[in-house]
């Protein structure tokens, strides 16, 4: 509803309230005007809120069917747990990353060629027994590097 129509609605409700108060209830004019103000305010508020409760007929979005979104959420959860638990990182995350890197490099990760292709940070993350999961931005950079090798 436009502002002009809302104002007109509030004025009509206030005028109707004044007329009813003057003639039906026999109230003095000043009291009738005071009684009309809250009625006009309620009509104005109702008009402002009327559009927010309209039915939305747009179709619902399709549920996520791709398993990629599910895998990404599981991966995020696992990596979050791995930051808190060093054993979980070295026993679950690191071997899987090592397997991917070994397939990308095509050789054992302890060779100088593999060390050179992976870079010192990524090589340390994949092969060191005391390696810890780096901060998310650094980890994302290292994973992009690993992805480029694939």
Coordinates of N, CA and C in Angstrom, one line a residue:
X1 N 0.9 -1.2 0.0 CA 0.0 0.0 0.0 C 0.9 1.2 0.0
X2 N 0.5 2.2 -0.8 CA 1.4 3.5 -0.9 C 1.1 4.3 0.4
X3 N 2.1 5.3 0.5 CA 2.0 6.2 1.7 C 0.8 7.1 1.6
X4 N 0.4 7.5 0.4 CA -0.8 8.3 0.3 C -2.1 7.5 0.7
X5 N -2.1 6.3 0.3 CA -3.3 5.5 0.6 C -3.3 5.2 2.1
X6 N -2.1 5.0 2.7 CA -2.1 4.8 4.2 C -2.5 6.0 4.9
X7 N -2.1 7.2 4.5 CA -2.5 8.4 5.2 C -4.0 8.6 5.0
X8 N -4.5 8.4 3.8 CA -5.9 8.5 3.6 C -6.7 7.5 4.5
X9 N -6.3 6.3 4.6 CA -6.9 5.3 5.5 C -6.9 5.8 6.9
X10 N -5.8 6.3 7.4 CA -5.7 6.8 8.8 C -6.7 8.0 9.0
X11 N -6.8 8.9 8.0 CA -7.6 10.1 8.2 C -9.1 9.6 8.2
X12 N -9.5 8.7 7.3 CA -10.8 8.2 7.2 C -11.2 7.5 8.5
X13 N -10.3 6.7 9.1 CA -10.6 6.0 10.4 C -10.7 7.0 11.5
X14 N -9.9 8.0 11.5 CA -9.9 9.1 12.5 C -11.2 9.9 12.4
X15 N -11.6 10.2 11.2 CA -12.9 11.0 11.0 C -14.1 10.1 11.4
X16 N -14.1 8.9 11.1 CA -15.2 8.0 11.4 C -15.3 7.9 12.9
X17 N -14.1 7.8 13.6 CA -14.1 7.7 15.1 C -14.6 8.9 15.7
X18 N -14.3 10.1 15.2 CA -14.8 11.4 15.7 C -16.3 11.5 15.5
X19 N -16.8 11.1 14.3 CA -18.2 11.2 14.1 C -19.0 10.2 15.0
X20 N -18.5 9.0 15.2 CA -19.2 8.1 16.1 C -19.1 8.5 17.5
X21 N -18.0 9.1 17.9 CA -17.9 9.6 19.3 C -18.8 10.8 19.5
X22 N -18.9 11.7 18.6 CA -19.7 12.9 18.7 C -21.2 12.6 18.8
X23 N -21.6 11.8 17.8 CA -23.1 11.6 17.6 C -23.6 10.3 18.3
X24 N -22.9 9.2 18.3 CA -23.4 8.0 18.9 C -23.2 8.0 20.4
X25 N -22.1 8.5 20.9 CA -21.7 8.4 22.3 C -21.9 9.8 23.0
X26 N -22.0 10.8 22.2 CA -22.3 12.2 22.7 C -21.1 12.7 23.6
X27 N -19.9 12.6 23.0 CA -18.6 12.9 23.7 C -18.3 14.3 23.2
X28 N -17.7 15.2 24.1 CA -17.2 16.5 23.6 C -16.2 16.3 22.5
X29 N -16.0 17.4 21.7 CA -15.1 17.3 20.5 C -13.7 17.0 20.8
X30 N -13.2 17.7 21.9 CA -11.8 17.4 22.3 C -11.5 15.9 22.6
X31 N -12.5 15.3 23.4 CA -12.3 13.9 23.7 C -12.5 13.0 22.5
X32 N -13.4 13.4 21.6 CA -13.5 12.6 20.4 C -12.3 12.6 19.5
X33 N -11.6 13.8 19.5 CA -10.3 13.9 18.7 C -9.3 13.0 19.4
X34 N -9.2 13.1 20.7 CA -8.2 12.2 21.5 C -8.5 10.8 21.3
X35 N -9.8 10.4 21.2 CA -10.1 9.0 21.0 C -9.8 8.6 19.5
X36 N -9.8 9.5 18.6 CA -9.5 9.2 17.2 C -8.1 8.9 16.9
X37 N -7.2 9.6 17.7 CA -5.7 9.4 17.5 C -5.2 8.0 17.6
X38 N -5.6 7.3 18.7 CA -5.1 5.9 18.7 C -5.7 5.0 17.6
X39 N -7.0 5.3 17.3 CA -7.6 4.5 16.2 C -6.9 4.7 14.9
X40 N -6.5 6.0 14.6 CA -5.8 6.3 13.4 C -4.4 5.7 13.4
X41 N -3.8 5.6 14.5 CA -2.5 5.0 14.6 C -2.5 3.5 14.4
X42 N -3.5 2.9 14.9 CA -3.7 1.5 14.7 C -4.0 1.2 13.2
X43 N -4.8 2.0 12.6 CA -5.1 1.8 11.2 C -3.8 2.0 10.3
X44 N -3.0 3.0 10.7 CA -1.8 3.3 10.0 C -0.8 2.1 10.2
X45 N -0.7 1.6 11.4 CA 0.2 0.5 11.7 C -0.3 -0.8 10.9
X46 N -1.6 -1.0 10.9 CA -2.1 -2.2 10.2 C -1.9 -2.1 8.7
X47 N -2.0 -0.9 8.2 CA -1.7 -0.7 6.7 C -0.2 -0.9 6.4
X48 N 0.6 -0.4 7.3 CA 2.1 -0.6 7.1 C 2.5 -2.1 7.1
X49 N 1.9 -2.8 8.0 CA 2.2 -4.2 8.2 C 1.4 -5.2 7.3
X50 N 0.4 -4.7 6.6 CA -0.4 -5.5 5.8 C 0.4 -6.2 4.7
X51 N 1.4 -5.6 4.1 CA 2.1 -6.2 3.0 C 3.1 -7.3 3.4
X52 N 3.5 -7.2 4.7 CA 4.5 -8.2 5.1 C 3.9 -9.6 5.3
X53 N 2.6 -9.7 5.5 CA 1.9 -10.9 5.7 C 1.3 -11.5 4.4
X54 N 1.6 -10.9 3.3 CA 1.1 -11.5 2.0 C 1.7 -12.8 1.8
X55 N 1.0 -13.7 1.1 CA 1.5 -15.0 0.8 C 2.6 -14.9 -0.3
X56 N 3.6 -15.7 -0.1 CA 4.8 -15.7 -1.0 C 4.6 -17.0 -1.9
X57 N 4.3 -16.7 -3.2 CA 4.0 -17.8 -4.0 C 5.2 -18.3 -4.9
X58 N 6.4 -17.8 -4.5 CA 7.5 -18.2 -5.3 C 7.8 -19.7 -4.9
X59 N 8.3 -20.5 -5.9 CA 8.6 -21.9 -5.5 C 9.7 -22.0 -4.6
X60 N 9.7 -23.0 -3.8 CA 10.8 -23.3 -2.8 C 12.0 -23.7 -3.6
X61 N 13.2 -23.4 -3.1 CA 14.4 -23.8 -3.8 C 14.5 -25.3 -3.7
X62 N 15.2 -25.8 -4.7 CA 15.4 -27.3 -4.7 C 16.3 -27.7 -3.6
X63 N 16.0 -28.8 -3.0 CA 16.9 -29.3 -1.9 C 18.3 -29.7 -2.5
X64 N 19.3 -29.6 -1.7 CA 20.6 -29.9 -2.2 C 20.7 -31.4 -2.5
X65 N 20.9 -31.7 -3.8 CA 20.9 -33.1 -4.2 C 22.3 -33.6 -4.4
X66 N 23.2 -32.6 -4.7 CA 24.6 -33.0 -5.0 C 25.3 -33.5 -3.7
X67 N 26.0 -34.6 -3.8 CA 26.7 -35.1 -2.7 C 27.9 -34.2 -2.3
X68 N 28.2 -33.3 -3.2 CA 29.3 -32.4 -3.0 C 29.1 -31.5 -1.8
X69 N 27.9 -31.0 -1.6 CA 27.6 -30.1 -0.5 C 27.7 -30.9 0.8
X70 N 27.2 -32.2 0.8 CA 27.3 -33.0 2.0 C 28.7 -33.3 2.3
X71 N 29.5 -33.7 1.3 CA 30.9 -34.0 1.6 C 31.7 -32.8 2.1
X72 N 31.3 -31.6 1.6 CA 32.0 -30.4 2.0 C 31.7 -30.1 3.5
X73 N 30.4 -30.3 3.9 CA 30.1 -30.1 5.3 C 30.7 -31.1 6.2
X74 N 30.8 -32.3 5.8 CA 31.5 -33.4 6.6 C 33.0 -33.0 6.7
X75 N 33.6 -32.6 5.6 CA 35.0 -32.3 5.6 C 35.3 -31.1 6.5
X76 N 34.4 -30.1 6.5 CA 34.6 -29.0 7.4 C 34.5 -29.4 8.8
X77 N 33.6 -30.3 9.1 CA 33.5 -30.8 10.5 C 34.7 -31.6 10.9
X78 N 35.2 -32.4 10.0 CA 36.4 -33.3 10.3 C 37.6 -32.4 10.5
X79 N 37.8 -31.4 9.7 CA 38.9 -30.5 9.8 C 38.9 -29.7 11.1
X80 N 37.7 -29.3 11.5 CA 37.5 -28.6 12.7 C 37.9 -29.5 13.9
X81 N 37.5 -30.7 13.9 CA 37.9 -31.6 14.9 C 39.4 -31.9 14.9
X82 N 40.0 -31.9 13.7 CA 41.4 -32.2 13.6 C 42.2 -31.1 14.2
X83 N 41.7 -29.9 14.1 CA 42.5 -28.8 14.7 C 42.5 -28.9 16.2
X84 N 41.5 -29.5 16.8 CA 41.5 -29.6 18.3 C 42.2 -30.9 18.8
X85 N 42.3 -31.9 17.9 CA 42.9 -33.2 18.3 C 44.0 -33.6 17.3
X86 N 45.2 -33.5 17.8 CA 46.4 -33.8 17.0 C 46.4 -35.2 16.5
X87 N 46.0 -36.1 17.3 CA 46.0 -37.6 16.9 C 45.0 -37.8 15.8
X88 N 43.8 -37.1 15.8 CA 42.9 -37.2 14.7 C 43.5 -36.8 13.4
X89 N 44.2 -35.7 13.5 CA 44.9 -35.2 12.2 C 45.9 -36.1 11.7
X90 N 46.8 -36.6 12.6 CA 47.8 -37.5 12.1 C 47.3 -38.9 11.7
X91 N 46.2 -39.3 12.3 CA 45.7 -40.7 12.0 C 44.6 -40.7 10.9
X92 N 43.9 -39.6 10.7 CA 42.8 -39.7 9.7 C 43.0 -38.7 8.5
X93 N 43.3 -37.5 8.8 CA 43.4 -36.5 7.8 C 44.7 -36.6 7.0
X94 N 45.8 -36.7 7.7 CA 47.1 -36.6 7.0 C 47.3 -37.8 6.1
X95 N 46.9 -39.1 6.5 CA 47.1 -40.2 5.5 C 46.2 -40.0 4.2
X96 N 45.1 -39.5 4.3 CA 44.2 -39.3 3.1 C 44.8 -38.2 2.2
X97 N 45.3 -37.1 2.9 CA 46.0 -36.1 2.1 C 47.3 -36.6 1.4
X98 N 48.0 -37.5 2.2 CA 49.2 -38.1 1.7 C 48.9 -39.0 0.4
X99 N 47.8 -39.7 0.5 CA 47.4 -40.6 -0.6 C 47.1 -39.8 -1.8
X100 N 46.4 -38.6 -1.7 CA 46.1 -37.8 -2.8 C 47.4 -37.2 -3.4
X101 N 48.3 -36.7 -2.5 CA 49.5 -36.1 -3.0 C 50.4 -37.2 -3.7
X102 N 50.4 -38.4 -3.2 CA 51.2 -39.5 -3.8 C 50.7 -39.8 -5.2
X103 N 49.4 -39.7 -5.4 CA 48.8 -40.0 -6.7 C 49.1 -38.8 -7.6
X104 N 49.1 -37.6 -7.1 CA 49.3 -36.4 -7.9 C 50.8 -36.3 -8.3
X105 N 51.7 -36.6 -7.4 CA 53.1 -36.6 -7.8 C 53.6 -37.8 -8.6
X106 N 52.9 -38.9 -8.3 CA 53.3 -40.1 -9.0 C 54.5 -40.8 -8.5
X107 N 54.9 -40.5 -7.3 CA 56.0 -41.2 -6.7 C 56.0 -41.0 -5.2
X108 N 56.9 -41.6 -4.5 CA 56.9 -41.6 -3.0 C 57.2 -40.1 -2.6
X109 N 56.6 -39.7 -1.5 CA 56.7 -38.3 -1.1 C 58.0 -37.9 -0.5
X110 N 58.8 -38.9 -0.1 CA 60.1 -38.6 0.5 C 61.3 -38.4 -0.4
X111 N 61.0 -38.4 -1.7 CA 62.0 -38.2 -2.7 C 62.3 -36.7 -2.9
X112 N 63.5 -36.3 -3.3 CA 63.7 -34.9 -3.5 C 62.9 -34.2 -4.6
X113 N 62.5 -35.0 -5.6 CA 61.7 -34.5 -6.7 C 60.3 -34.1 -6.1
X114 N 59.7 -35.1 -5.3 CA 58.4 -34.8 -4.7 C 58.4 -33.7 -3.8
X115 N 59.5 -33.6 -3.0 CA 59.6 -32.5 -2.0 C 59.7 -31.1 -2.8
X116 N 60.3 -31.1 -3.9 CA 60.4 -29.9 -4.7 C 59.1 -29.5 -5.4
X117 N 58.4 -30.5 -5.9 CA 57.1 -30.3 -6.5 C 56.0 -29.8 -5.5
X118 N 56.1 -30.4 -4.3 CA 55.1 -30.0 -3.3 C 55.3 -28.7 -2.7
X119 N 56.6 -28.4 -2.5 CA 56.9 -27.2 -1.7 C 57.2 -27.6 -0.3
X120 N 58.0 -26.8 0.4 CA 58.4 -27.1 1.8 C 57.2 -27.2 2.8
X121 N 56.2 -26.3 2.7 CA 55.1 -26.3 3.6 C 54.2 -27.5 3.4
X122 N 53.8 -27.7 2.2 CA 52.9 -28.8 1.9 C 53.6 -30.1 2.2
X123 N 54.9 -30.2 1.9 CA 55.6 -31.5 2.1 C 55.7 -31.8 3.6
X124 N 55.9 -30.7 4.4 CA 56.0 -30.9 5.9 C 54.6 -31.3 6.4
X125 N 53.5 -30.7 5.9 CA 52.2 -31.0 6.4 C 51.8 -32.4 6.1
X126 N 52.3 -33.0 4.9 CA 51.9 -34.3 4.5 C 52.8 -35.4 5.1
X127 N 54.1 -35.1 5.4 CA 55.0 -36.1 5.8 C 55.4 -36.1 7.3
X128 N 55.4 -35.0 7.9 CA 55.9 -34.9 9.3 C 54.9 -35.5 10.3
X129 N 55.5 -36.2 11.3 CA 54.7 -36.8 12.3 C 54.1 -35.8 13.3
X130 N 54.8 -34.7 13.4 CA 54.4 -33.7 14.4 C 53.7 -32.5 13.7
X131 N 53.3 -32.7 12.4 CA 52.6 -31.6 11.7 C 51.3 -31.3 12.3
X132 N 50.9 -30.1 12.3 CA 49.6 -29.6 12.8 C 48.9 -28.9 11.7
X133 N 47.6 -29.0 11.8 CA 46.8 -28.4 10.7 C 47.0 -26.8 10.8
X134 N 47.3 -26.2 9.7 CA 47.6 -24.8 9.7 C 46.3 -24.0 9.7
X135 N 46.3 -22.7 9.9 CA 45.1 -21.9 9.9 C 44.3 -22.1 8.6
X136 N 43.0 -21.8 8.5 CA 42.2 -22.1 7.4 C 42.7 -21.5 6.1
X137 N 43.2 -20.2 6.1 CA 43.6 -19.6 4.8 C 44.9 -20.3 4.3
X138 N 45.8 -20.6 5.2 CA 47.0 -21.3 4.8 C 46.7 -22.7 4.3
X139 N 45.8 -23.4 5.0 CA 45.4 -24.7 4.5 C 44.7 -24.6 3.2
X140 N 43.9 -23.6 2.9 CA 43.3 -23.5 1.6 C 44.3 -23.3 0.5
X141 N 45.3 -22.5 0.8 CA 46.4 -22.2 -0.2 C 47.1 -23.5 -0.5
X142 N 47.4 -24.3 0.6 CA 48.2 -25.5 0.4 C 47.3 -26.5 -0.4
X143 N 46.0 -26.6 -0.2 CA 45.1 -27.5 -0.9 C 45.0 -27.1 -2.3
X144 N 45.0 -25.8 -2.6 CA 45.0 -25.3 -4.0 C 46.2 -25.7 -4.7
X145 N 47.3 -25.7 -4.0 CA 48.6 -26.1 -4.6 C 48.5 -27.6 -4.9
X146 N 48.0 -28.4 -4.0 CA 47.9 -29.8 -4.2 C 46.9 -30.1 -5.4
X147 N 45.9 -29.3 -5.5 CA 44.9 -29.5 -6.5 C 45.5 -29.2 -7.9
X148 N 46.4 -28.2 -7.9 CA 47.1 -27.9 -9.2 C 47.9 -29.0 -9.7
X149 N 48.5 -29.7 -8.7 CA 49.4 -30.8 -9.1 C 48.6 -32.0 -9.7
X150 N 47.3 -32.1 -9.3 CA 46.5 -33.2 -9.8 C 46.1 -32.9 -11.2

